[in-house]
């Protein structure tokens, strides 16, 4: 599974980081950090990563097929 992030849409709500802290974090300026940029999300994090994508209120995250 890969996730695309539209950083220009992200408003720093942090719901993704709450759902999947091993995948997403926010820095001190509330800027999103996606730990697997350009790579597949490891299998052990796929379930929480999908929950994080679904939780984004501004649709800044999208699962790639």
CSV table of C-alpha atoms in Angstrom, one decimal:
chain,number,residue,atom,x,y,z
A,1,UNK,CA,0.0,0.0,0.0
A,2,UNK,CA,1.2,3.5,-0.9
A,3,UNK,CA,-0.3,6.7,0.3
A,4,UNK,CA,-0.1,10.0,-1.5
A,5,UNK,CA,-0.1,13.2,0.6
A,6,UNK,CA,-1.3,16.5,-0.7
A,7,UNK,CA,0.7,18.7,1.7
A,8,UNK,CA,-0.9,21.9,0.3
A,9,UNK,CA,-4.3,20.6,1.6
A,10,UNK,CA,-3.1,19.5,5.0
A,11,UNK,CA,-4.2,21.8,7.8
A,12,UNK,CA,-2.4,20.0,10.6
A,13,UNK,CA,-5.5,18.6,12.4
A,14,UNK,CA,-3.4,15.6,13.5
A,15,UNK,CA,-6.1,13.0,13.2
A,16,UNK,CA,-3.9,10.9,11.0
A,17,UNK,CA,-1.1,11.0,13.6
A,18,UNK,CA,-3.5,10.0,16.3
A,19,UNK,CA,-4.7,7.0,14.2
A,20,UNK,CA,-1.3,5.9,13.0
A,21,UNK,CA,1.6,7.5,14.9
A,22,UNK,CA,4.0,5.0,13.4
A,23,UNK,CA,3.1,6.3,10.0
A,24,UNK,CA,2.3,10.0,10.4
A,25,UNK,CA,3.5,12.7,12.8
A,26,UNK,CA,3.3,16.5,13.1
A,27,UNK,CA,6.4,18.6,13.7
A,28,UNK,CA,6.5,21.6,16.0
A,29,UNK,CA,4.9,23.8,13.4
A,30,UNK,CA,2.0,21.3,12.8
A,31,UNK,CA,3.5,20.3,9.4
A,32,UNK,CA,2.8,16.7,8.5
A,33,UNK,CA,5.6,14.2,8.4
A,34,UNK,CA,4.8,11.0,6.4
A,35,UNK,CA,7.4,8.4,7.4
A,36,UNK,CA,7.1,6.2,4.3
A,37,UNK,CA,7.2,8.9,1.6
A,38,UNK,CA,7.8,7.2,-1.8
A,39,UNK,CA,7.7,3.7,-0.3
A,40,UNK,CA,5.1,1.1,0.6
A,41,UNK,CA,3.6,1.2,4.1
A,42,UNK,CA,4.9,-1.9,5.9
A,43,UNK,CA,2.3,-4.6,6.3
A,44,UNK,CA,2.0,-4.2,10.0
A,45,UNK,CA,0.9,-0.6,9.6
A,46,UNK,CA,-1.6,-1.0,6.7
A,47,UNK,CA,-4.7,-1.2,8.9
A,48,UNK,CA,-3.9,1.9,10.9
A,49,UNK,CA,-2.7,3.8,7.8
A,50,UNK,CA,-6.1,3.2,6.1
A,51,UNK,CA,-7.9,4.4,9.2
A,52,UNK,CA,-5.7,7.5,9.1
A,53,UNK,CA,-6.5,8.1,5.4
A,54,UNK,CA,-10.2,7.8,6.2
A,55,UNK,CA,-9.9,10.2,9.2
A,56,UNK,CA,-8.5,13.2,7.3
A,57,UNK,CA,-11.1,15.9,7.3
A,58,UNK,CA,-9.6,17.7,4.3
A,59,UNK,CA,-8.8,14.7,2.2
A,60,UNK,CA,-5.1,15.4,2.1
A,61,UNK,CA,-4.3,11.7,2.2
A,62,UNK,CA,-5.2,9.2,-0.5
A,63,UNK,CA,-4.4,5.5,-0.9
A,64,UNK,CA,-2.8,4.8,-4.2
A,65,UNK,CA,-3.7,1.7,-6.2
